Amino acid sequence: MSATAKKRAPMPDDIRARKGGTPLVSLTAYTTPMAQMMDAHCDFVLVGDSVGMVLHGLPSTLGVTMEMMILHGQAVARGLASAMMVIDMPFGSYEESPQQAFRNAARLMAETGAGAVKLEGGVEMAATIAFLVKRGVPVMAHIGLTPQSINTLGGYKVQGRGDAGDALMADAMAVAEAGAFAIVLEKVPASLADAVTAEVPIPTIGIGASAGCDGQILVVDDMLGLFTAFKAKFVKRYATLGADGETAIATYADDVRARRFPGPDHVFGDTVPEPKA
């Protein structure tokens, strides 16, 4: 093999095989430039339906459409070479029936090149997950806080505390037995996330869960400080690009109004400059 051979992107089975190993790294992406920045550092990149809130200003993920997911999935695919791409199935695209889920999952994968889809739900979605997996659609499950269900969950609350932990464990076992290759655990108590991670045979990906999960994921705009409308407890900001960007824009506006920009280096003369020797 050539020493410069291109690294192959992981497949769902590769992700599954990382159970109990070096933690998996993931972030969301919605654009080509962002995907390019994270490609060398992530095992998989999620085109999340969080795009509705982060980039489109929607109040929740419920207004995200198939067309939006396909558009952003295609953009992210152009920026990836060594990370696997997983794409969210938006609200209303899979809950009606396994057949509906397959049609929409097949479309998402065919039109974006995603290696897998992610859908929300536990016991109630196990039959759908099994239906998809049997027909060649790799599925990443998502349990705990499921943002598409905020109207029935009563908001963005921690899930699985107290007696509710048994139900969440049942959800985890059900999606694993149905054939999901990994499970996202969102906003659940750390002790419960550790218990689930110990019990299920597939990797757990934490977001507001536990450092003991088999991997972690964050919304990239959260961790870079680009999204500033609110900050969840589980988010660690590794940069403050939103504040830095606002400062830069304000400085630009001041320069324009004071005629400091454009300067001599940013405009063109009447003659062609002489070539440098």
PDB file of C-alpha atoms in Angstrom:
ATOM      1  CA  MET A   1       0.000   0.000   0.000  1.00  0.00           C
ATOM      2  CA  SER A   2       1.233   3.488  -0.819  1.00  0.00           C
ATOM      3  CA  ALA A   3       2.361   5.571   2.144  1.00  0.00           C
ATOM      4  CA  THR A   4       0.159   8.348   0.783  1.00  0.00           C
ATOM      5  CA  ALA A   5      -2.947   6.209   0.307  1.00  0.00           C
ATOM      6  CA  LYS A   6      -6.174   7.991   1.157  1.00  0.00           C
ATOM      7  CA  LYS A   7      -7.707   7.014   4.485  1.00  0.00           C
ATOM      8  CA  ARG A   8     -10.967   5.103   4.062  1.00  0.00           C
ATOM      9  CA  ALA A   9     -13.967   6.548   5.830  1.00  0.00           C
ATOM     10  CA  PRO A  10     -15.327   4.247   8.550  1.00  0.00           C
ATOM     11  CA  MET A  11     -18.368   2.120   7.841  1.00  0.00           C
ATOM     12  CA  PRO A  12     -21.152   1.449  10.363  1.00  0.00           C
ATOM     13  CA  ASP A  13     -19.543  -1.900  11.235  1.00  0.00           C
ATOM     14  CA  ASP A  14     -16.279  -0.070  11.989  1.00  0.00           C
ATOM     15  CA  ILE A  15     -18.112   2.216  14.381  1.00  0.00           C
ATOM     16  CA  ARG A  16     -19.818  -0.764  16.014  1.00  0.00           C
ATOM     17  CA  ALA A  17     -16.441  -2.464  16.453  1.00  0.00           C
ATOM     18  CA  ARG A  18     -15.174   0.494  18.496  1.00  0.00           C
ATOM     19  CA  LYS A  19     -17.340  -0.561  21.444  1.00  0.00           C
ATOM     20  CA  GLY A  20     -15.235  -0.287  24.596  1.00  0.00           C
ATOM     21  CA  GLY A  21     -12.228   1.094  22.723  1.00  0.00           C
ATOM     22  CA  THR A  22     -10.816   4.561  22.147  1.00  0.00           C
ATOM     23  CA  PRO A  23     -13.765   6.970  22.447  1.00  0.00           C
ATOM     24  CA  LEU A  24     -15.463   7.913  19.197  1.00  0.00           C
ATOM     25  CA  VAL A  25     -15.411  11.590  18.235  1.00  0.00           C
ATOM     26  CA  SER A  26     -18.274  13.298  16.441  1.00  0.00           C
ATOM     27  CA  LEU A  27     -19.608  16.771  15.703  1.00  0.00           C
ATOM     28  CA  THR A  28     -22.492  18.104  13.670  1.00  0.00           C
ATOM     29  CA  ALA A  29     -21.889  19.858  10.356  1.00  0.00           C
ATOM     30  CA  TYR A  30     -24.192  21.618   7.920  1.00  0.00           C
ATOM     31  CA  THR A  31     -21.797  23.212   5.398  1.00  0.00           C
ATOM     32  CA  THR A  32     -18.820  22.223   3.257  1.00  0.00           C
ATOM     33  CA  PRO A  33     -16.231  24.461   4.987  1.00  0.00           C
ATOM     34  CA  MET A  34     -17.199  23.207   8.449  1.00  0.00           C
ATOM     35  CA  ALA A  35     -17.067  19.589   7.262  1.00  0.00           C
ATOM     36  CA  GLN A  36     -13.592  20.167   5.843  1.00  0.00           C
ATOM     37  CA  MET A  37     -12.373  21.524   9.179  1.00  0.00           C
ATOM     38  CA  MET A  38     -13.546  18.522  11.178  1.00  0.00           C
ATOM     39  CA  ASP A  39     -12.932  15.736   8.636  1.00  0.00           C
ATOM     40  CA  ALA A  40      -9.494  14.737   9.901  1.00  0.00           C
ATOM     41  CA  HIS A  41     -10.530  14.823  13.554  1.00  0.00           C
ATOM     42  CA  CYS A  42     -13.921  13.062  13.675  1.00  0.00           C
ATOM     43  CA  ASP A  43     -14.808   9.410  13.271  1.00  0.00           C
ATOM     44  CA  PHE A  44     -18.243  10.356  11.999  1.00  0.00           C
ATOM     45  CA  VAL A  45     -19.938  13.645  11.228  1.00  0.00           C
ATOM     46  CA  LEU A  46     -23.654  14.119  11.812  1.00  0.00           C
ATOM     47  CA  VAL A  47     -25.771  16.254   9.520  1.00  0.00           C
ATOM     48  CA  GLY A  48     -28.176  17.068  12.327  1.00  0.00           C
ATOM     49  CA  ASP A  49     -31.701  18.398  12.143  1.00  0.00           C
ATOM     50  CA  SER A  50     -30.373  20.940  14.657  1.00  0.00           C
ATOM     51  CA  VAL A  51     -29.603  22.842  11.449  1.00  0.00           C
ATOM     52  CA  GLY A  52     -33.140  24.207  11.709  1.00  0.00           C
ATOM     53  CA  MET A  53     -32.330  26.077  14.917  1.00  0.00           C
ATOM     54  CA  VAL A  54     -28.632  26.774  14.304  1.00  0.00           C
ATOM     55  CA  LEU A  55     -28.719  28.037  10.714  1.00  0.00           C
ATOM     56  CA  HIS A  56     -32.374  28.682   9.866  1.00  0.00           C
ATOM     57  CA  GLY A  57     -33.564  30.375  13.053  1.00  0.00           C
ATOM     58  CA  LEU A  58     -36.381  27.916  13.741  1.00  0.00           C
ATOM     59  CA  PRO A  59     -37.620  27.590  17.342  1.00  0.00           C
ATOM     60  CA  SER A  60     -37.144  23.797  17.323  1.00  0.00           C
ATOM     61  CA  THR A  61     -36.207  20.964  14.981  1.00  0.00           C
ATOM     62  CA  LEU A  62     -39.837  20.232  14.105  1.00  0.00           C
ATOM     63  CA  GLY A  63     -39.910  22.481  11.035  1.00  0.00           C
ATOM     64  CA  VAL A  64     -36.958  20.819   9.323  1.00  0.00           C
ATOM     65  CA  THR A  65     -37.829  19.184   5.992  1.00  0.00           C
ATOM     66  CA  MET A  66     -36.396  16.386   3.873  1.00  0.00           C
ATOM     67  CA  GLU A  67     -35.321  18.981   1.326  1.00  0.00           C
ATOM     68  CA  MET A  68     -33.355  20.894   3.965  1.00  0.00           C
ATOM     69  CA  MET A  69     -31.614  17.737   5.145  1.00  0.00           C
ATOM     70  CA  ILE A  70     -30.711  16.732   1.600  1.00  0.00           C
ATOM     71  CA  LEU A  71     -29.358  20.196   0.766  1.00  0.00           C
ATOM     72  CA  HIS A  72     -27.134  20.304   3.840  1.00  0.00           C
ATOM     73  CA  GLY A  73     -26.188  16.635   3.502  1.00  0.00           C
ATOM     74  CA  GLN A  74     -24.912  17.249  -0.010  1.00  0.00           C
ATOM     75  CA  ALA A  75     -22.906  20.236   1.208  1.00  0.00           C
ATOM     76  CA  VAL A  76     -21.316  18.268   4.056  1.00  0.00           C
ATOM     77  CA  ALA A  77     -20.501  15.327   1.779  1.00  0.00           C
ATOM     78  CA  ARG A  78     -18.388  17.625  -0.394  1.00  0.00           C
ATOM     79  CA  GLY A  79     -16.208  18.409   2.606  1.00  0.00           C
ATOM     80  CA  LEU A  80     -15.597  14.872   3.892  1.00  0.00           C
ATOM     81  CA  ALA A  81     -12.937  12.398   2.853  1.00  0.00           C
ATOM     82  CA  SER A  82     -12.022  10.378   5.945  1.00  0.00           C
ATOM     83  CA  ALA A  83     -15.021  10.662   8.307  1.00  0.00           C
ATOM     84  CA  MET A  84     -18.299   8.789   7.889  1.00  0.00           C
ATOM     85  CA  MET A  85     -21.395  10.914   7.353  1.00  0.00           C
ATOM     86  CA  VAL A  86     -24.598  10.154   9.263  1.00  0.00           C
ATOM     87  CA  ILE A  87     -27.752  12.128   8.475  1.00  0.00           C
ATOM     88  CA  ASP A  88     -30.801  12.805  10.644  1.00  0.00           C
ATOM     89  CA  MET A  89     -34.243  11.774   9.502  1.00  0.00           C
ATOM     90  CA  PRO A  90     -36.442  14.839  10.085  1.00  0.00           C
ATOM     91  CA  PHE A  91     -39.667  14.871  12.071  1.00  0.00           C
ATOM     92  CA  GLY A  92     -42.540  13.296  10.155  1.00  0.00           C
ATOM     93  CA  SER A  93     -40.347  11.367   7.736  1.00  0.00           C
ATOM     94  CA  TYR A  94     -40.320   7.979   9.510  1.00  0.00           C
ATOM     95  CA  GLU A  95     -42.867   7.751  12.346  1.00  0.00           C
ATOM     96  CA  GLU A  96     -45.911   6.788  10.270  1.00  0.00           C
ATOM     97  CA  SER A  97     -44.708   3.337   9.213  1.00  0.00           C
ATOM     98  CA  PRO A  98     -41.583   1.287   8.473  1.00  0.00           C
ATOM     99  CA  GLN A  99     -42.406   1.617   4.776  1.00  0.00           C
ATOM    100  CA  GLN A 100     -42.463   5.425   4.984  1.00  0.00           C
ATOM    101  CA  ALA A 101     -39.199   5.332   6.921  1.00  0.00           C
ATOM    102  CA  PHE A 102     -37.537   3.173   4.285  1.00  0.00           C
ATOM    103  CA  ARG A 103     -38.615   5.390   1.394  1.00  0.00           C
ATOM    104  CA  ASN A 104     -37.259   8.502   3.072  1.00  0.00           C
ATOM    105  CA  ALA A 105     -34.093   6.868   4.430  1.00  0.00           C
ATOM    106  CA  ALA A 106     -33.307   5.469   0.983  1.00  0.00           C
ATOM    107  CA  ARG A 107     -33.809   8.913  -0.531  1.00  0.00           C
ATOM    108  CA  LEU A 108     -31.555  10.590   2.050  1.00  0.00           C
ATOM    109  CA  MET A 109     -28.764   8.088   1.476  1.00  0.00           C
ATOM    110  CA  ALA A 110     -29.081   8.067  -2.310  1.00  0.00           C
ATOM    111  CA  GLU A 111     -29.141  11.849  -2.680  1.00  0.00           C
ATOM    112  CA  THR A 112     -26.438  12.699  -0.122  1.00  0.00           C
ATOM    113  CA  GLY A 113     -24.113   9.699  -0.011  1.00  0.00           C
ATOM    114  CA  ALA A 114     -24.589   9.330   3.756  1.00  0.00           C
ATOM    115  CA  GLY A 115     -23.316   6.120   5.276  1.00  0.00           C
ATOM    116  CA  ALA A 116     -26.199   5.848   7.745  1.00  0.00           C
ATOM    117  CA  VAL A 117     -29.311   7.571   9.041  1.00  0.00           C
ATOM    118  CA  LYS A 118     -30.186   8.552  12.598  1.00  0.00           C
ATOM    119  CA  LEU A 119     -33.704   8.481  13.989  1.00  0.00           C
ATOM    120  CA  GLU A 120     -35.193   9.190  17.393  1.00  0.00           C
ATOM    121  CA  GLY A 121     -37.095   6.757  19.580  1.00  0.00           C
ATOM    122  CA  GLY A 122     -36.661   3.579  21.570  1.00  0.00           C
ATOM    123  CA  VAL A 123     -39.030   0.635  22.032  1.00  0.00           C
ATOM    124  CA  GLU A 124     -41.660   2.206  19.796  1.00  0.00           C
ATOM    125  CA  MET A 125     -39.188   2.535  16.892  1.00  0.00           C
ATOM    126  CA  ALA A 126     -37.531  -0.882  17.218  1.00  0.00           C
ATOM    127  CA  ALA A 127     -39.669  -2.499  14.510  1.00  0.00           C
ATOM    128  CA  THR A 128     -38.881   0.355  12.134  1.00  0.00           C
ATOM    129  CA  ILE A 129     -35.153   0.079  12.847  1.00  0.00           C
ATOM    130  CA  ALA A 130     -35.249  -3.661  12.178  1.00  0.00           C
ATOM    131  CA  PHE A 131     -37.187  -3.064   8.932  1.00  0.00           C
ATOM    132  CA  LEU A 132     -34.578  -0.571   7.722  1.00  0.00           C
ATOM    133  CA  VAL A 133     -31.547  -2.634   8.714  1.00  0.00           C
ATOM    134  CA  LYS A 134     -32.911  -5.730   6.952  1.00  0.00           C
ATOM    135  CA  ARG A 135     -33.185  -3.636   3.783  1.00  0.00           C
ATOM    136  CA  GLY A 136     -29.659  -2.279   3.837  1.00  0.00           C
ATOM    137  CA  VAL A 137     -30.111   0.992   5.746  1.00  0.00           C
ATOM    138  CA  PRO A 138     -27.676   1.324   8.682  1.00  0.00           C
ATOM    139  CA  VAL A 139     -29.358   3.062  11.625  1.00  0.00           C
ATOM    140  CA  MET A 140     -27.964   5.057  14.518  1.00  0.00           C
ATOM    141  CA  ALA A 141     -30.562   5.274  17.277  1.00  0.00           C
ATOM    142  CA  HIS A 142     -31.215   8.284  19.529  1.00  0.00           C
ATOM    143  CA  ILE A 143     -32.852   7.971  22.953  1.00  0.00           C
ATOM    144  CA  GLY A 144     -33.164   9.986  26.152  1.00  0.00           C
ATOM    145  CA  LEU A 145     -34.012  13.571  25.295  1.00  0.00           C
ATOM    146  CA  THR A 146     -35.362  13.341  21.762  1.00  0.00           C
ATOM    147  CA  PRO A 147     -35.776  16.922  20.486  1.00  0.00           C
ATOM    148  CA  GLN A 148     -38.443  15.970  17.948  1.00  0.00           C
ATOM    149  CA  SER A 149     -40.646  14.936  20.893  1.00  0.00           C
ATOM    150  CA  ILE A 150     -40.309  18.071  23.024  1.00  0.00           C
ATOM    151  CA  ASN A 151     -44.063  18.735  22.885  1.00  0.00           C
ATOM    152  CA  THR A 152     -44.803  15.395  24.519  1.00  0.00           C
ATOM    153  CA  LEU A 153     -41.743  15.418  26.806  1.00  0.00           C
ATOM    154  CA  GLY A 154     -42.658  18.857  28.173  1.00  0.00           C
ATOM    155  CA  GLY A 155     -39.507  20.600  26.988  1.00  0.00           C
ATOM    156  CA  TYR A 156     -35.777  19.974  27.041  1.00  0.00           C
ATOM    157  CA  LYS A 157     -35.676  18.105  30.351  1.00  0.00           C
ATOM    158  CA  VAL A 158     -33.248  15.483  31.643  1.00  0.00           C
ATOM    159  CA  GLN A 159     -34.656  12.030  30.863  1.00  0.00           C
ATOM    160  CA  GLY A 160     -34.368   8.763  32.798  1.00  0.00           C
ATOM    161  CA  ARG A 161     -34.220   9.935  36.388  1.00  0.00           C
ATOM    162  CA  GLY A 162     -35.634   7.662  39.073  1.00  0.00           C
ATOM    163  CA  ASP A 163     -38.043   4.987  37.910  1.00  0.00           C
ATOM    164  CA  ALA A 164     -37.857   6.324  34.342  1.00  0.00           C
ATOM    165  CA  GLY A 165     -34.385   4.813  34.121  1.00  0.00           C
ATOM    166  CA  ASP A 166     -35.858   1.344  33.586  1.00  0.00           C
ATOM    167  CA  ALA A 167     -37.791   2.550  30.554  1.00  0.00           C
ATOM    168  CA  LEU A 168     -34.696   4.182  29.072  1.00  0.00           C
ATOM    169  CA  MET A 169     -32.704   0.988  29.584  1.00  0.00           C
ATOM    170  CA  ALA A 170     -35.487  -0.905  27.822  1.00  0.00           C
ATOM    171  CA  ASP A 171     -35.273   1.585  24.948  1.00  0.00           C
ATOM    172  CA  ALA A 172     -31.536   1.021  24.651  1.00  0.00           C
ATOM    173  CA  MET A 173     -31.852  -2.754  24.630  1.00  0.00           C
ATOM    174  CA  ALA A 174     -34.694  -2.648  22.102  1.00  0.00           C
ATOM    175  CA  VAL A 175     -32.846  -0.529  19.529  1.00  0.00           C
ATOM    176  CA  ALA A 176     -29.680  -2.580  19.944  1.00  0.00           C
ATOM    177  CA  GLU A 177     -31.592  -5.831  19.428  1.00  0.00           C
ATOM    178  CA  ALA A 178     -33.322  -4.295  16.393  1.00  0.00           C
ATOM    179  CA  GLY A 179     -29.951  -3.827  14.700  1.00  0.00           C
ATOM    180  CA  ALA A 180     -28.888  -0.223  15.373  1.00  0.00           C
ATOM    181  CA  PHE A 181     -25.080   0.058  15.160  1.00  0.00           C
ATOM    182  CA  ALA A 182     -24.810   2.821  17.793  1.00  0.00           C
ATOM    183  CA  ILE A 183     -27.015   4.820  20.179  1.00  0.00           C
ATOM    184  CA  VAL A 184     -26.960   8.527  20.955  1.00  0.00           C
ATOM    185  CA  LEU A 185     -27.799   9.140  24.627  1.00  0.00           C
ATOM    186  CA  GLU A 186     -28.936  12.725  25.120  1.00  0.00           C
ATOM    187  CA  LYS A 187     -29.374  14.507  28.448  1.00  0.00           C
ATOM    188  CA  VAL A 188     -29.563  11.501  30.770  1.00  0.00           C
ATOM    189  CA  PRO A 189     -28.021  11.064  34.244  1.00  0.00           C
ATOM    190  CA  ALA A 190     -24.371  10.025  34.091  1.00  0.00           C
ATOM    191  CA  SER A 191     -24.941   6.908  36.199  1.00  0.00           C
ATOM    192  CA  LEU A 192     -27.702   5.740  33.867  1.00  0.00           C
ATOM    193  CA  ALA A 193     -25.554   6.427  30.794  1.00  0.00           C
ATOM    194  CA  ASP A 194     -22.791   4.330  32.358  1.00  0.00           C
ATOM    195  CA  ALA A 195     -25.246   1.503  33.057  1.00  0.00           C
ATOM    196  CA  VAL A 196     -26.566   1.559  29.496  1.00  0.00           C
ATOM    197  CA  THR A 197     -23.031   1.625  28.123  1.00  0.00           C
ATOM    198  CA  ALA A 198     -22.169  -1.438  30.198  1.00  0.00           C
ATOM    199  CA  GLU A 199     -25.283  -3.362  29.147  1.00  0.00           C
ATOM    200  CA  VAL A 200     -25.683  -2.766  25.410  1.00  0.00           C
ATOM    201  CA  PRO A 201     -23.336  -4.420  22.896  1.00  0.00           C
ATOM    202  CA  ILE A 202     -23.130  -1.357  20.640  1.00  0.00           C
ATOM    203  CA  PRO A 203     -21.390   1.999  21.177  1.00  0.00           C
ATOM    204  CA  THR A 204     -23.131   4.744  23.120  1.00  0.00           C
ATOM    205  CA  ILE A 205     -22.547   8.315  21.952  1.00  0.00           C
ATOM    206  CA  GLY A 206     -23.078  10.835  24.714  1.00  0.00           C
ATOM    207  CA  ILE A 207     -24.384  14.370  24.545  1.00  0.00           C
ATOM    208  CA  GLY A 208     -25.098  15.513  28.064  1.00  0.00           C
ATOM    209  CA  ALA A 209     -24.623  11.948  29.317  1.00  0.00           C
ATOM    210  CA  SER A 210     -21.323  10.596  30.691  1.00  0.00           C
ATOM    211  CA  ALA A 211     -17.603  10.576  29.955  1.00  0.00           C
ATOM    212  CA  GLY A 212     -17.963   6.816  30.241  1.00  0.00           C
ATOM    213  CA  CYS A 213     -19.895   6.593  26.976  1.00  0.00           C
ATOM    214  CA  ASP A 214     -18.159   5.015  24.004  1.00  0.00           C
ATOM    215  CA  GLY A 215     -18.058   8.389  22.252  1.00  0.00           C
ATOM    216  CA  GLN A 216     -19.179  11.998  22.382  1.00  0.00           C
ATOM    217  CA  ILE A 217     -20.985  14.407  20.061  1.00  0.00           C
ATOM    218  CA  LEU A 218     -21.680  18.139  20.229  1.00  0.00           C
ATOM    219  CA  VAL A 219     -23.309  20.655  17.928  1.00  0.00           C
ATOM    220  CA  VAL A 220     -20.280  22.328  16.374  1.00  0.00           C
ATOM    221  CA  ASP A 221     -21.794  25.815  16.514  1.00  0.00           C
ATOM    222  CA  ASP A 222     -22.283  25.342  20.263  1.00  0.00           C
ATOM    223  CA  MET A 223     -18.721  24.259  21.000  1.00  0.00           C
ATOM    224  CA  LEU A 224     -17.252  26.998  18.780  1.00  0.00           C
ATOM    225  CA  GLY A 225     -19.412  29.677  20.374  1.00  0.00           C
ATOM    226  CA  LEU A 226     -21.093  30.545  17.079  1.00  0.00           C
ATOM    227  CA  PHE A 227     -24.594  29.781  18.367  1.00  0.00           C
ATOM    228  CA  THR A 228     -25.194  32.147  21.277  1.00  0.00           C
ATOM    229  CA  ALA A 229     -28.987  32.189  21.741  1.00  0.00           C
ATOM    230  CA  PHE A 230     -28.504  29.850  24.713  1.00  0.00           C
ATOM    231  CA  LYS A 231     -25.908  27.434  26.109  1.00  0.00           C
ATOM    232  CA  ALA A 232     -26.900  24.003  27.388  1.00  0.00           C
ATOM    233  CA  LYS A 233     -25.220  22.737  30.582  1.00  0.00           C
ATOM    234  CA  PHE A 234     -23.549  19.922  28.673  1.00  0.00           C
ATOM    235  CA  VAL A 235     -21.842  22.236  26.165  1.00  0.00           C
ATOM    236  CA  LYS A 236     -18.183  23.137  26.614  1.00  0.00           C
ATOM    237  CA  ARG A 237     -17.223  26.147  24.504  1.00  0.00           C
ATOM    238  CA  TYR A 238     -13.783  25.627  22.990  1.00  0.00           C
ATOM    239  CA  ALA A 239     -13.863  29.029  21.239  1.00  0.00           C
ATOM    240  CA  THR A 240     -15.882  32.252  21.186  1.00  0.00           C
ATOM    241  CA  LEU A 241     -16.190  32.731  17.430  1.00  0.00           C
ATOM    242  CA  GLY A 242     -19.601  34.353  17.699  1.00  0.00           C
ATOM    243  CA  ALA A 243     -18.331  37.151  19.935  1.00  0.00           C
ATOM    244  CA  ASP A 244     -15.121  37.448  17.898  1.00  0.00           C
ATOM    245  CA  GLY A 245     -17.127  37.672  14.708  1.00  0.00           C
ATOM    246  CA  GLU A 246     -19.423  40.363  16.081  1.00  0.00           C
ATOM    247  CA  THR A 247     -16.380  42.380  17.173  1.00  0.00           C
ATOM    248  CA  ALA A 248     -14.850  42.035  13.713  1.00  0.00           C
ATOM    249  CA  ILE A 249     -18.080  43.147  12.025  1.00  0.00           C
ATOM    250  CA  ALA A 250     -18.364  46.159  14.312  1.00  0.00           C
ATOM    251  CA  THR A 251     -14.750  47.120  13.537  1.00  0.00           C
ATOM    252  CA  TYR A 252     -15.425  46.785   9.804  1.00  0.00           C
ATOM    253  CA  ALA A 253     -18.503  48.997  10.095  1.00  0.00           C
ATOM    254  CA  ASP A 254     -16.487  51.648  11.966  1.00  0.00           C
ATOM    255  CA  ASP A 255     -13.736  51.529   9.315  1.00  0.00           C
ATOM    256  CA  VAL A 256     -16.224  51.970   6.473  1.00  0.00           C
ATOM    257  CA  ARG A 257     -17.961  54.918   8.131  1.00  0.00           C
ATOM    258  CA  ALA A 258     -14.609  56.557   8.907  1.00  0.00           C
ATOM    259  CA  ARG A 259     -13.316  55.838   5.356  1.00  0.00           C
ATOM    260  CA  ARG A 260     -10.435  53.776   6.745  1.00  0.00           C
ATOM    261  CA  PHE A 261     -11.582  50.895   4.541  1.00  0.00           C
ATOM    262  CA  PRO A 262     -10.872  50.283   1.754  1.00  0.00           C
ATOM    263  CA  GLY A 263      -7.265  51.429   2.028  1.00  0.00           C
ATOM    264  CA  PRO A 264      -4.575  51.736  -0.639  1.00  0.00           C
ATOM    265  CA  ASP A 265      -3.877  47.994  -0.513  1.00  0.00           C
ATOM    266  CA  HIS A 266      -7.510  47.156  -1.324  1.00  0.00           C
ATOM    267  CA  VAL A 267      -8.123  49.269  -4.454  1.00  0.00           C
ATOM    268  CA  PHE A 268      -6.820  49.203  -8.043  1.00  0.00           C
ATOM    269  CA  GLY A 269      -4.785  51.823  -9.873  1.00  0.00           C
ATOM    270  CA  ASP A 270      -5.196  53.146 -13.443  1.00  0.00           C
ATOM    271  CA  THR A 271      -2.161  51.295 -14.770  1.00  0.00           C
ATOM    272  CA  VAL A 272      -0.981  47.715 -14.654  1.00  0.00           C
ATOM    273  CA  PRO A 273       1.693  47.414 -11.981  1.00  0.00           C
ATOM    274  CA  GLU A 274       5.181  46.529 -13.132  1.00  0.00           C
ATOM    275  CA  PRO A 275       6.055  42.873 -12.544  1.00  0.00           C
ATOM    276  CA  LYS A 276       8.445  42.292  -9.685  1.00  0.00           C
ATOM    277  CA  ALA A 277      11.979  41.270 -10.684  1.00  0.00           C
TER     278      ALA A 277
END
